[in-house]
Amino acid sequence: MSAESVGQRLLAREEFAVVASLVAMAVVAGAFIFGVFPTVYDTFWGAACTTVDTWLVCSGFLQRGFTAGILIGITAPVVGAYLVNRQMALIGEALAHTAFGGVAIGLFVGATVPRFDYPLAFALVVATIAALAMQYVAVKTDGYADIPIAIMLTGGFALGIAVISYGVTFHATVESYLFGDILFVPFENVQLMVGLTLLVVGTIALTHKQLLFITFDREAARLARINVPFYDTLLIVLTALVVVAAMQILGAILVAGMLVIPVAAAMQLTDSFNRGLLLSVLLGQIAVFGGIFLSYWGDIATGAMIILVAIVFYLLALVVSFLLGR
Amino acid sequence: MTTAIALEDVNFSYDHRPAIKDVSLSVDEGEFLGLIGPNGSGKTTLLKIMLGLRTPDTGTVELFGTPASKFDDGARLGYVSQQSSEADSMMPVTVREVVEMGRYPHAGLRRLSADDHEIIDDSLARVDIDHLAGRRISQLSGGQKQRAYIARALASEADLLALDEPTVGVDAASVDRFYDLLDDLNGSGITIVLIEHDIGVVAEHADTMACLDCELYEHCETERFLESGVLERVYSSARVVSSAGAVAGD
C-alpha cells in the first residue's frame, strides 16, 4: 500500500475525525474562554444584577458559583446517562478520588513554585491518566470490573492524603476540594469549566450515536464495525473532565451523585434514551438551583444540598413512576 | 453465484480446549443455511467467527470475498443473538431508538437524515412492530423483541443475517410468524445463517443444513442432509442424551 493511500485511509477513519474535532474544539474553546467569555460573563451578570437587584445575583462569589453549578448540571448528567446504563456508575467516584490526589500534588507543587499554583490543572492531568489506566486494566485483565474501580478510588485518595500530610497546606483549601465550596470558585476555574463544558458537550453531540450503540449492545456495535475500545476510552476521558470540573462545587466525595442521581430519576420517567438525556439535564439544573438556594437560605454546605435535592427528586420520580403503574 | 461467507480449515480453542476443529464451509449469497448441533458443539462460536467477531487460531475467514478481519462494511451484517443484549433489561431505550442503530454505520458522525428515518419507518413496518415504536424495548415480549432486532438489521440494509436460536422463549404462534418473516426476507435476497435447536423447523425453512459438533459433519441441501444419517450419528453419542430426546420428539 502506498503512503498516499495509507494517509487517505487514516483520514477517512472515523476515529481520526473524532480526535481531530476534539483538538479543534479544544482550540476554539480555549480562544472563547480567554477572548470572548469574560465579556459575555460580565455583560450577563451585570444585566442580571440591574434587573433583579439582590445579593444572590450581585455577589461575585455567587455569580461564579451559579455559573459553575449550571455548567455541572449540564455536563454531569449527560455523561452520566451513558455511564449509568453501562453499570459504570461508580467510575466517576473513582476518578474524583484520583483527581483529589492530583489536587494534592498541585497544591504541593504550587506551594513550592507559585507559578504552577493551579491545582485543577494537575487534577485534570492525573484524572485523565487514571482514566486511561483504568480502561487499560479493564481490557487487559479479566477480573471483576469493580476491582480496578475500588483500587483506583482508594489509591487516588491515599495518594492525596499522603501528599497533603507531607506538605504544608491550609486545611480550608483541602476541604474545599474534598467537600466542594461554592464560595471558593476563582474566575479562572469558571473559565476552565466553560472550556471543559464546551469540549464535553461538543464531543457528545458528535459521537452520541456511537456512545449509545456501545452502551446498549456492544456485540452489535462491534458487528457494525464501530471501534468499541476507542469509544470506551473516549467516554472515560470525558468522565474525567466532567469530574474535575464538578469537584469545586460538589467536592471529590459527592461528585458521583451528580453523574448518577438525575439520570436514575429520568430513567423512571421516560422510555426513551434521548428524552431521558434531556430530562436528566433538566433535573440536574433543578438540583443545582434548589441546592444553592437552600444552602443560602439555611446556611448549609452547597454540595451536600445539591445532592440531597437531587435525591428528593429521584424519590419523587419513583413515586410518580409507581403511580403511573410502570 | 458469489460467496457470502467462506471458511477454510478454521480452528478455534478456549484455553487449549478445541471448540472448532478444521471447519471449512462456504455460504452462497441468497442461501438459507440452518446450522444445528448438540449443546456446546461450538455453533455460536462458529457463527461469531463467520461474522468476524472472533478471530480463529488458524484458518481463514472471508466475508463477501474480503478477509473478515479487514471487512469494514458493518452495515451489511445483521445479528440477532439468543439472549438479547445485556443492558436492555433495564435501559430506557425505545424500539425506534434500537432500530435507528441500524442506520448508525451508514451515518458515521453525521446526523440521521430524512432518508434514514424513512428507512427506519419502513423497517419497523416490514416486521409489523410499527405500533410498538415508542415502547421501551424491555417491555416487549420475546417475539416482539426479536422482530425489533430484525428491523435493526433491515434498517442497516444488511444482506447477511445471522440468528442464534432467535426463538428461545418465544410462544409457538409467534415462532411460526417469525419463520415466515425469515422466509420472506430470504426470498428478497438476504443470506441467512440460522442456529436453531428445533431440527424440524430448520428442515422446513432452510435451503441447506450443516451439522456441527466441534467438527463439521455435513453441509448440503436440506433433503440430502436429512437422508445422510448424520443426525443419528451425531445425536446418538452418549454425551448429548438430552438433545437426542428432543430430536426423537420431533
mmCIF file of N, CA and C in Angstrom, chain B residues 79-199:
data_model
loop_
_atom_site.group_PDB
_atom_site.id
_atom_site.type_symbol
_atom_site.label_atom_id
_atom_site.label_comp_id
_atom_site.label_asym_id
_atom_site.label_seq_id
_atom_site.Cartn_x
_atom_site.Cartn_y
_atom_site.Cartn_z
ATOM 1 N N TYR B 79 -27.265 -9.250 13.080
ATOM 2 C CA TYR B 79 -27.069 -10.333 14.041
ATOM 3 C C TYR B 79 -28.173 -10.282 15.078
ATOM 4 N N VAL B 80 -28.858 -11.377 15.241
ATOM 5 C CA VAL B 80 -29.879 -11.478 16.292
ATOM 6 C C VAL B 80 -29.422 -12.581 17.228
ATOM 7 N N SER B 81 -29.079 -12.208 18.454
ATOM 8 C CA SER B 81 -28.489 -13.189 19.355
ATOM 9 C C SER B 81 -29.570 -13.864 20.184
ATOM 10 N N GLN B 82 -29.167 -14.906 20.845
ATOM 11 C CA GLN B 82 -30.089 -15.728 21.616
ATOM 12 C C GLN B 82 -30.682 -14.921 22.769
ATOM 13 N N GLN B 83 -29.838 -14.551 23.698
ATOM 14 C CA GLN B 83 -30.343 -13.676 24.740
ATOM 15 C C GLN B 83 -30.019 -12.271 24.282
ATOM 16 N N SER B 84 -31.046 -11.447 24.207
ATOM 17 C CA SER B 84 -30.821 -10.098 23.716
ATOM 18 C C SER B 84 -29.835 -9.403 24.638
ATOM 19 N N SER B 85 -29.330 -8.264 24.210
ATOM 20 C CA SER B 85 -28.145 -7.665 24.818
ATOM 21 C C SER B 85 -28.273 -7.463 26.318
ATOM 22 N N GLU B 86 -27.118 -7.269 26.951
ATOM 23 C CA GLU B 86 -27.033 -7.283 28.415
ATOM 24 C C GLU B 86 -27.819 -6.140 29.052
ATOM 25 N N ALA B 87 -27.664 -4.940 28.490
ATOM 26 C CA ALA B 87 -28.165 -3.759 29.173
ATOM 27 C C ALA B 87 -29.671 -3.595 29.025
ATOM 28 N N ASP B 88 -30.259 -4.250 28.018
ATOM 29 C CA ASP B 88 -31.626 -3.858 27.693
ATOM 30 C C ASP B 88 -32.659 -4.291 28.723
ATOM 31 N N SER B 89 -32.233 -5.070 29.715
ATOM 32 C CA SER B 89 -33.184 -5.447 30.737
ATOM 33 C C SER B 89 -33.684 -4.211 31.488
ATOM 34 N N MET B 90 -32.843 -3.206 31.583
ATOM 35 C CA MET B 90 -33.139 -2.034 32.390
ATOM 36 C C MET B 90 -33.210 -0.751 31.556
ATOM 37 N N MET B 91 -32.377 -0.701 30.553
ATOM 38 C CA MET B 91 -32.071 0.565 29.915
ATOM 39 C C MET B 91 -33.297 1.203 29.269
ATOM 40 N N PRO B 92 -33.491 2.510 29.517
ATOM 41 C CA PRO B 92 -34.582 3.190 28.838
ATOM 42 C C PRO B 92 -34.169 3.488 27.407
ATOM 43 N N VAL B 93 -34.669 2.695 26.491
ATOM 44 C CA VAL B 93 -34.388 2.943 25.079
ATOM 45 C C VAL B 93 -35.584 2.396 24.311
ATOM 46 N N THR B 94 -36.140 3.202 23.413
ATOM 47 C CA THR B 94 -37.357 2.779 22.734
ATOM 48 C C THR B 94 -37.030 1.855 21.573
ATOM 49 N N VAL B 95 -38.046 1.133 21.115
ATOM 50 C CA VAL B 95 -37.893 0.239 19.974
ATOM 51 C C VAL B 95 -37.338 1.026 18.787
ATOM 52 N N ARG B 96 -37.909 2.222 18.578
ATOM 53 C CA ARG B 96 -37.443 3.025 17.450
ATOM 54 C C ARG B 96 -35.968 3.382 17.589
ATOM 55 N N GLU B 97 -35.549 3.733 18.813
ATOM 56 C CA GLU B 97 -34.135 4.079 19.011
ATOM 57 C C GLU B 97 -33.221 2.887 18.716
ATOM 58 N N VAL B 98 -33.709 1.677 19.056
ATOM 59 C CA VAL B 98 -32.918 0.475 18.754
ATOM 60 C C VAL B 98 -32.808 0.290 17.245
ATOM 61 N N VAL B 99 -33.933 0.450 16.542
ATOM 62 C CA VAL B 99 -33.917 0.262 15.087
ATOM 63 C C VAL B 99 -33.058 1.351 14.421
ATOM 64 N N GLU B 100 -33.077 2.549 14.999
ATOM 65 C CA GLU B 100 -32.232 3.633 14.475
ATOM 66 C C GLU B 100 -30.758 3.218 14.442
ATOM 67 N N MET B 101 -30.354 2.383 15.418
ATOM 68 C CA MET B 101 -28.947 1.963 15.469
ATOM 69 C C MET B 101 -28.520 1.284 14.175
ATOM 70 N N GLY B 102 -29.479 0.685 13.468
ATOM 71 C CA GLY B 102 -29.156 0.078 12.181
ATOM 72 C C GLY B 102 -28.629 1.086 11.176
ATOM 73 N N ARG B 103 -29.019 2.332 11.337
ATOM 74 C CA ARG B 103 -28.544 3.377 10.413
ATOM 75 C C ARG B 103 -27.197 3.958 10.839
ATOM 76 N N TYR B 104 -26.780 3.690 12.076
ATOM 77 C CA TYR B 104 -25.545 4.306 12.581
ATOM 78 C C TYR B 104 -24.329 4.031 11.699
ATOM 79 N N PRO B 105 -24.113 2.745 11.266
ATOM 80 C CA PRO B 105 -22.930 2.531 10.423
ATOM 81 C C PRO B 105 -22.992 3.309 9.104
ATOM 82 N N HIS B 106 -24.208 3.620 8.630
ATOM 83 C CA HIS B 106 -24.317 4.434 7.416
ATOM 84 C C HIS B 106 -24.007 5.897 7.722
ATOM 85 N N ALA B 107 -24.476 6.355 8.887
ATOM 86 C CA ALA B 107 -24.390 7.774 9.200
ATOM 87 C C ALA B 107 -22.997 8.188 9.667
ATOM 88 N N GLY B 108 -22.271 7.278 10.347
ATOM 89 C CA GLY B 108 -20.980 7.687 10.903
ATOM 90 C C GLY B 108 -21.176 8.807 11.899
ATOM 91 N N LEU B 109 -20.512 9.936 11.682
ATOM 92 C CA LEU B 109 -20.595 11.036 12.634
ATOM 93 C C LEU B 109 -21.695 12.043 12.291
ATOM 94 N N ARG B 110 -22.301 11.894 11.093
ATOM 95 C CA ARG B 110 -23.332 12.883 10.743
ATOM 96 C C ARG B 110 -24.659 12.527 11.424
ATOM 97 N N ARG B 111 -25.602 13.477 11.373
ATOM 98 C CA ARG B 111 -26.919 13.231 11.946
ATOM 99 C C ARG B 111 -27.725 12.319 11.024
ATOM 100 N N LEU B 112 -28.719 11.637 11.596
ATOM 101 C CA LEU B 112 -29.598 10.822 10.753
ATOM 102 C C LEU B 112 -30.431 11.751 9.874
ATOM 103 N N SER B 113 -30.548 11.401 8.590
ATOM 104 C CA SER B 113 -31.250 12.264 7.642
ATOM 105 C C SER B 113 -32.715 11.844 7.512
ATOM 106 N N ALA B 114 -33.468 12.600 6.737
ATOM 107 C CA ALA B 114 -34.868 12.246 6.476
ATOM 108 C C ALA B 114 -34.945 10.884 5.801
ATOM 109 N N ASP B 115 -33.989 10.607 4.899
ATOM 110 C CA ASP B 115 -33.954 9.305 4.242
ATOM 111 C C ASP B 115 -33.764 8.185 5.250
ATOM 112 N N ASP B 116 -32.822 8.419 6.192
ATOM 113 C CA ASP B 116 -32.582 7.416 7.232
ATOM 114 C C ASP B 116 -33.885 7.109 7.970
ATOM 115 N N HIS B 117 -34.606 8.188 8.332
ATOM 116 C CA HIS B 117 -35.827 7.989 9.119
ATOM 117 C C HIS B 117 -36.901 7.264 8.312
ATOM 118 N N GLU B 118 -36.906 7.500 7.011
ATOM 119 C CA GLU B 118 -37.862 6.795 6.164
ATOM 120 C C GLU B 118 -37.556 5.295 6.157
ATOM 121 N N ILE B 119 -36.264 4.973 6.031
ATOM 122 C CA ILE B 119 -35.860 3.563 6.032
ATOM 123 C C ILE B 119 -36.207 2.913 7.375
ATOM 124 N N ILE B 120 -36.034 3.673 8.451
ATOM 125 C CA ILE B 120 -36.359 3.157 9.783
ATOM 126 C C ILE B 120 -37.858 2.863 9.883
ATOM 127 N N ASP B 121 -38.678 3.789 9.401
ATOM 128 C CA ASP B 121 -40.132 3.573 9.400
ATOM 129 C C ASP B 121 -40.499 2.321 8.602
ATOM 130 N N ASP B 122 -39.891 2.190 7.410
ATOM 131 C CA ASP B 122 -40.181 1.026 6.568
ATOM 132 C C ASP B 122 -39.798 -0.270 7.266
ATOM 133 N N SER B 123 -38.629 -0.258 7.947
ATOM 134 C CA SER B 123 -38.149 -1.470 8.608
ATOM 135 C C SER B 123 -39.092 -1.871 9.729
ATOM 136 N N LEU B 124 -39.558 -0.881 10.494
ATOM 137 C CA LEU B 124 -40.498 -1.164 11.577
ATOM 138 C C LEU B 124 -41.780 -1.762 11.020
ATOM 139 N N ALA B 125 -42.240 -1.205 9.888
ATOM 140 C CA ALA B 125 -43.490 -1.679 9.294
ATOM 141 C C ALA B 125 -43.321 -3.084 8.727
ATOM 142 N N ARG B 126 -42.162 -3.355 8.154
ATOM 143 C CA ARG B 126 -41.966 -4.639 7.490
ATOM 144 C C ARG B 126 -42.042 -5.801 8.477
ATOM 145 N N VAL B 127 -41.593 -5.601 9.722
ATOM 146 C CA VAL B 127 -41.663 -6.690 10.704
ATOM 147 C C VAL B 127 -42.876 -6.515 11.621
ATOM 148 N N ASP B 128 -43.781 -5.594 11.244
ATOM 149 C CA ASP B 128 -45.055 -5.463 11.958
ATOM 150 C C ASP B 128 -44.931 -4.991 13.398
ATOM 151 N N ILE B 129 -43.989 -4.110 13.671
ATOM 152 C CA ILE B 129 -43.923 -3.594 15.045
ATOM 153 C C ILE B 129 -43.990 -2.073 15.052
ATOM 154 N N ASP B 130 -44.495 -1.479 13.954
ATOM 155 C CA ASP B 130 -44.526 -0.010 13.921
ATOM 156 C C ASP B 130 -45.386 0.564 15.048
ATOM 157 N N HIS B 131 -46.411 -0.210 15.497
ATOM 158 C CA HIS B 131 -47.254 0.293 16.582
ATOM 159 C C HIS B 131 -46.535 0.249 17.930
ATOM 160 N N LEU B 132 -45.374 -0.424 17.989
ATOM 161 C CA LEU B 132 -44.643 -0.525 19.258
ATOM 162 C C LEU B 132 -43.452 0.427 19.310
ATOM 163 N N ALA B 133 -43.296 1.263 18.286
ATOM 164 C CA ALA B 133 -42.069 2.045 18.132
ATOM 165 C C ALA B 133 -41.707 2.870 19.367
ATOM 166 N N GLY B 134 -42.710 3.374 20.086
ATOM 167 C CA GLY B 134 -42.424 4.251 21.220
ATOM 168 C C GLY B 134 -42.254 3.520 22.534
ATOM 169 N N ARG B 135 -42.414 2.183 22.515
ATOM 170 C CA ARG B 135 -42.321 1.417 23.762
ATOM 171 C C ARG B 135 -40.871 1.176 24.153
ATOM 172 N N ARG B 136 -40.636 1.032 25.472
ATOM 173 C CA ARG B 136 -39.307 0.667 25.944
ATOM 174 C C ARG B 136 -39.045 -0.776 25.510
ATOM 175 N N ILE B 137 -37.871 -1.045 24.973
ATOM 176 C CA ILE B 137 -37.616 -2.356 24.370
ATOM 177 C C ILE B 137 -37.778 -3.481 25.398
ATOM 178 N N SER B 138 -37.434 -3.187 26.660
ATOM 179 C CA SER B 138 -37.502 -4.239 27.679
ATOM 180 C C SER B 138 -38.937 -4.632 28.001
ATOM 181 N N GLN B 139 -39.914 -3.812 27.573
ATOM 182 C CA GLN B 139 -41.311 -4.145 27.870
ATOM 183 C C GLN B 139 -41.932 -5.034 26.796
ATOM 184 N N LEU B 140 -41.171 -5.349 25.752
ATOM 185 C CA LEU B 140 -41.695 -6.176 24.673
ATOM 186 C C LEU B 140 -41.622 -7.654 25.033
ATOM 187 N N SER B 141 -42.487 -8.450 24.401
ATOM 188 C CA SER B 141 -42.393 -9.901 24.570
ATOM 189 C C SER B 141 -41.178 -10.402 23.789
ATOM 190 N N GLY B 142 -40.798 -11.660 24.062
ATOM 191 C CA GLY B 142 -39.626 -12.221 23.400
ATOM 192 C C GLY B 142 -39.714 -12.133 21.888
ATOM 193 N N GLY B 143 -40.875 -12.484 21.330
ATOM 194 C CA GLY B 143 -41.043 -12.481 19.880
ATOM 195 C C GLY B 143 -40.959 -11.079 19.298
ATOM 196 N N GLN B 144 -41.602 -10.123 19.999
ATOM 197 C CA GLN B 144 -41.571 -8.735 19.530
ATOM 198 C C GLN B 144 -40.150 -8.185 19.560
ATOM 199 N N LYS B 145 -39.425 -8.550 20.622
ATOM 200 C CA LYS B 145 -38.051 -8.071 20.769
ATOM 201 C C LYS B 145 -37.193 -8.560 19.601
ATOM 202 N N GLN B 146 -37.323 -9.854 19.262
ATOM 203 C CA GLN B 146 -36.520 -10.397 18.170
ATOM 204 C C GLN B 146 -36.883 -9.721 16.851
ATOM 205 N N ARG B 147 -38.171 -9.379 16.679
ATOM 206 C CA ARG B 147 -38.572 -8.644 15.480
ATOM 207 C C ARG B 147 -37.900 -7.271 15.437
ATOM 208 N N ALA B 148 -37.783 -6.650 16.613
ATOM 209 C CA ALA B 148 -37.133 -5.340 16.659
ATOM 210 C C ALA B 148 -35.675 -5.467 16.198
ATOM 211 N N TYR B 149 -35.010 -6.552 16.628
ATOM 212 C CA TYR B 149 -33.604 -6.722 16.212
ATOM 213 C C TYR B 149 -33.504 -7.020 14.720
ATOM 214 N N ILE B 150 -34.498 -7.751 14.195
ATOM 215 C CA ILE B 150 -34.528 -7.964 12.736
ATOM 216 C C ILE B 150 -34.708 -6.614 12.035
ATOM 217 N N ALA B 151 -35.608 -5.783 12.580
ATOM 218 C CA ALA B 151 -35.849 -4.474 11.970
ATOM 219 C C ALA B 151 -34.566 -3.646 11.977
ATOM 220 N N ARG B 152 -33.766 -3.790 13.049
ATOM 221 C CA ARG B 152 -32.492 -3.072 13.089
ATOM 222 C C ARG B 152 -31.597 -3.533 11.932
ATOM 223 N N ALA B 153 -31.567 -4.863 11.693
ATOM 224 C CA ALA B 153 -30.759 -5.380 10.582
ATOM 225 C C ALA B 153 -31.303 -4.881 9.240
ATOM 226 N N LEU B 154 -32.637 -4.789 9.128
ATOM 227 C CA LEU B 154 -33.234 -4.302 7.885
ATOM 228 C C LEU B 154 -32.889 -2.831 7.669
ATOM 229 N N ALA B 155 -32.961 -2.060 8.753
ATOM 230 C CA ALA B 155 -32.632 -0.637 8.648
ATOM 231 C C ALA B 155 -31.195 -0.463 8.199
ATOM 232 N N SER B 156 -30.365 -1.401 8.613
ATOM 233 C CA SER B 156 -28.964 -1.355 8.242
ATOM 234 C C SER B 156 -28.764 -1.774 6.780
ATOM 235 N N GLU B 157 -29.836 -2.280 6.161
ATOM 236 C CA GLU B 157 -29.781 -2.834 4.801
ATOM 237 C C GLU B 157 -28.766 -3.958 4.715
ATOM 238 N N ALA B 158 -28.763 -4.795 5.764
ATOM 239 C CA ALA B 158 -27.851 -5.928 5.819
ATOM 240 C C ALA B 158 -28.216 -6.920 4.729
ATOM 241 N N ASP B 159 -27.200 -7.513 4.084
ATOM 242 C CA ASP B 159 -27.549 -8.592 3.168
ATOM 243 C C ASP B 159 -27.115 -9.944 3.702
ATOM 244 N N LEU B 160 -26.603 -9.950 4.946
ATOM 245 C CA LEU B 160 -26.345 -11.213 5.625
ATOM 246 C C LEU B 160 -26.938 -11.110 7.026
ATOM 247 N N LEU B 161 -27.833 -12.043 7.340
ATOM 248 C CA LEU B 161 -28.492 -12.015 8.642
ATOM 249 C C LEU B 161 -28.122 -13.296 9.380
ATOM 250 N N ALA B 162 -27.500 -13.147 10.548
ATOM 251 C CA ALA B 162 -27.124 -14.302 11.356
ATOM 252 C C ALA B 162 -28.004 -14.344 12.589
ATOM 253 N N LEU B 163 -28.593 -15.487 12.862
ATOM 254 C CA LEU B 163 -29.502 -15.597 14.008
ATOM 255 C C LEU B 163 -29.090 -16.769 14.883
ATOM 256 N N ASP B 164 -28.972 -16.522 16.168
ATOM 257 C CA ASP B 164 -28.538 -17.559 17.103
ATOM 258 C C ASP B 164 -29.716 -17.944 18.000
ATOM 259 N N GLU B 165 -30.347 -19.062 17.687
ATOM 260 C CA GLU B 165 -31.526 -19.534 18.423
ATOM 261 C C GLU B 165 -32.466 -18.375 18.752
ATOM 262 N N PRO B 166 -32.983 -17.718 17.722
ATOM 263 C CA PRO B 166 -33.753 -16.492 17.948
ATOM 264 C C PRO B 166 -35.093 -16.724 18.630
ATOM 265 N N THR B 167 -35.598 -17.955 18.625
ATOM 266 C CA THR B 167 -36.960 -18.135 19.124
ATOM 267 C C THR B 167 -37.008 -18.821 20.483
ATOM 268 N N VAL B 168 -35.873 -18.872 21.185
ATOM 269 C CA VAL B 168 -35.893 -19.416 22.546
ATOM 270 C C VAL B 168 -36.795 -18.537 23.414
ATOM 271 N N GLY B 169 -37.756 -19.146 24.081
ATOM 272 C CA GLY B 169 -38.636 -18.392 24.970
ATOM 273 C C GLY B 169 -39.706 -17.599 24.246
ATOM 274 N N VAL B 170 -39.945 -17.912 22.975
ATOM 275 C CA VAL B 170 -40.983 -17.205 22.224
ATOM 276 C C VAL B 170 -42.165 -18.161 22.034
ATOM 277 N N ASP B 171 -43.393 -17.662 22.183
ATOM 278 C CA ASP B 171 -44.552 -18.563 22.115
ATOM 279 C C ASP B 171 -44.763 -19.113 20.697
ATOM 280 N N ALA B 172 -45.424 -20.267 20.607
ATOM 281 C CA ALA B 172 -45.481 -21.047 19.366
ATOM 282 C C ALA B 172 -46.044 -20.256 18.182
ATOM 283 N N ALA B 173 -47.115 -19.503 18.410
ATOM 284 C CA ALA B 173 -47.728 -18.764 17.303
ATOM 285 C C ALA B 173 -46.753 -17.732 16.738
ATOM 286 N N SER B 174 -46.040 -17.040 17.644
ATOM 287 C CA SER B 174 -45.077 -16.034 17.204
ATOM 288 C C SER B 174 -43.906 -16.683 16.474
ATOM 289 N N VAL B 175 -43.540 -17.915 16.901
ATOM 290 C CA VAL B 175 -42.434 -18.609 16.245
ATOM 291 C C VAL B 175 -42.768 -18.845 14.777
ATOM 292 N N ASP B 176 -43.985 -19.321 14.498
ATOM 293 C CA ASP B 176 -44.390 -19.558 13.107
ATOM 294 C C ASP B 176 -44.308 -18.272 12.282
ATOM 295 N N ARG B 177 -44.850 -17.199 12.845
ATOM 296 C CA ARG B 177 -44.832 -15.921 12.120
ATOM 297 C C ARG B 177 -43.399 -15.457 11.895
ATOM 298 N N PHE B 178 -42.546 -15.722 12.908
ATOM 299 C CA PHE B 178 -41.147 -15.306 12.812
ATOM 300 C C PHE B 178 -40.458 -16.014 11.642
ATOM 301 N N TYR B 179 -40.708 -17.334 11.515
ATOM 302 C CA TYR B 179 -40.051 -18.063 10.431
ATOM 303 C C TYR B 179 -40.629 -17.705 9.067
ATOM 304 N N ASP B 180 -41.907 -17.372 9.029
ATOM 305 C CA ASP B 180 -42.471 -16.876 7.770
ATOM 306 C C ASP B 180 -41.763 -15.591 7.347
ATOM 307 N N LEU B 181 -41.492 -14.744 8.351
ATOM 308 C CA LEU B 181 -40.772 -13.497 8.063
ATOM 309 C C LEU B 181 -39.379 -13.794 7.508
ATOM 310 N N LEU B 182 -38.678 -14.775 8.117
ATOM 311 C CA LEU B 182 -37.339 -15.128 7.624
ATOM 312 C C LEU B 182 -37.406 -15.629 6.185
ATOM 313 N N ASP B 183 -38.398 -16.481 5.880
ATOM 314 C CA ASP B 183 -38.575 -16.962 4.501
ATOM 315 C C ASP B 183 -38.741 -15.795 3.543
ATOM 316 N N ASP B 184 -39.573 -14.869 3.976
ATOM 317 C CA ASP B 184 -39.864 -13.685 3.178
ATOM 318 C C ASP B 184 -38.582 -12.881 2.906
ATOM 319 N N LEU B 185 -37.783 -12.686 3.966
ATOM 320 C CA LEU B 185 -36.531 -11.930 3.822
ATOM 321 C C LEU B 185 -35.568 -12.667 2.913
ATOM 322 N N ASN B 186 -35.483 -13.980 3.097
ATOM 323 C CA ASN B 186 -34.606 -14.795 2.264
ATOM 324 C C ASN B 186 -35.050 -14.718 0.806
ATOM 325 N N GLY B 187 -36.371 -14.714 0.610
ATOM 326 C CA GLY B 187 -36.914 -14.595 -0.744
ATOM 327 C C GLY B 187 -36.506 -13.294 -1.410
ATOM 328 N N SER B 188 -36.314 -12.240 -0.604
ATOM 329 C CA SER B 188 -35.918 -10.955 -1.190
ATOM 330 C C SER B 188 -34.406 -10.845 -1.350
ATOM 331 N N GLY B 189 -33.687 -11.971 -1.127
ATOM 332 C CA GLY B 189 -32.266 -11.993 -1.463
ATOM 333 C C GLY B 189 -31.303 -11.924 -0.293
ATOM 334 N N ILE B 190 -31.820 -11.855 0.944
ATOM 335 C CA ILE B 190 -30.922 -11.774 2.105
ATOM 336 C C ILE B 190 -30.402 -13.165 2.459
ATOM 337 N N THR B 191 -29.086 -13.273 2.613
ATOM 338 C CA THR B 191 -28.473 -14.531 3.026
ATOM 339 C C THR B 191 -28.757 -14.741 4.519
ATOM 340 N N ILE B 192 -29.150 -15.950 4.885
ATOM 341 C CA ILE B 192 -29.478 -16.196 6.292
ATOM 342 C C ILE B 192 -28.670 -17.370 6.823
ATOM 343 N N VAL B 193 -28.055 -17.179 7.989
ATOM 344 C CA VAL B 193 -27.435 -18.279 8.715
ATOM 345 C C VAL B 193 -28.174 -18.385 10.036
ATOM 346 N N LEU B 194 -28.781 -19.538 10.277
ATOM 347 C CA LEU B 194 -29.639 -19.698 11.446
ATOM 348 C C LEU B 194 -29.153 -20.857 12.310
ATOM 349 N N ILE B 195 -28.929 -20.557 13.594
ATOM 350 C CA ILE B 195 -28.692 -21.633 14.556
ATOM 351 C C ILE B 195 -30.019 -21.918 15.232
ATOM 352 N N GLU B 196 -30.393 -23.173 15.285
ATOM 353 C CA GLU B 196 -31.719 -23.490 15.840
ATOM 354 C C GLU B 196 -31.657 -24.908 16.406
ATOM 355 N N HIS B 197 -32.251 -25.085 17.602
ATOM 356 C CA HIS B 197 -32.225 -26.425 18.195
ATOM 357 C C HIS B 197 -33.345 -27.303 17.656
ATOM 358 N N ASP B 198 -34.406 -26.672 17.135
ATOM 359 C CA ASP B 198 -35.555 -27.428 16.633
ATOM 360 C C ASP B 198 -35.294 -27.839 15.184
ATOM 361 N N ILE B 199 -34.839 -29.087 15.006
ATOM 362 C CA ILE B 199 -34.401 -29.532 13.685
ATOM 363 C C ILE B 199 -35.561 -29.532 12.691
#
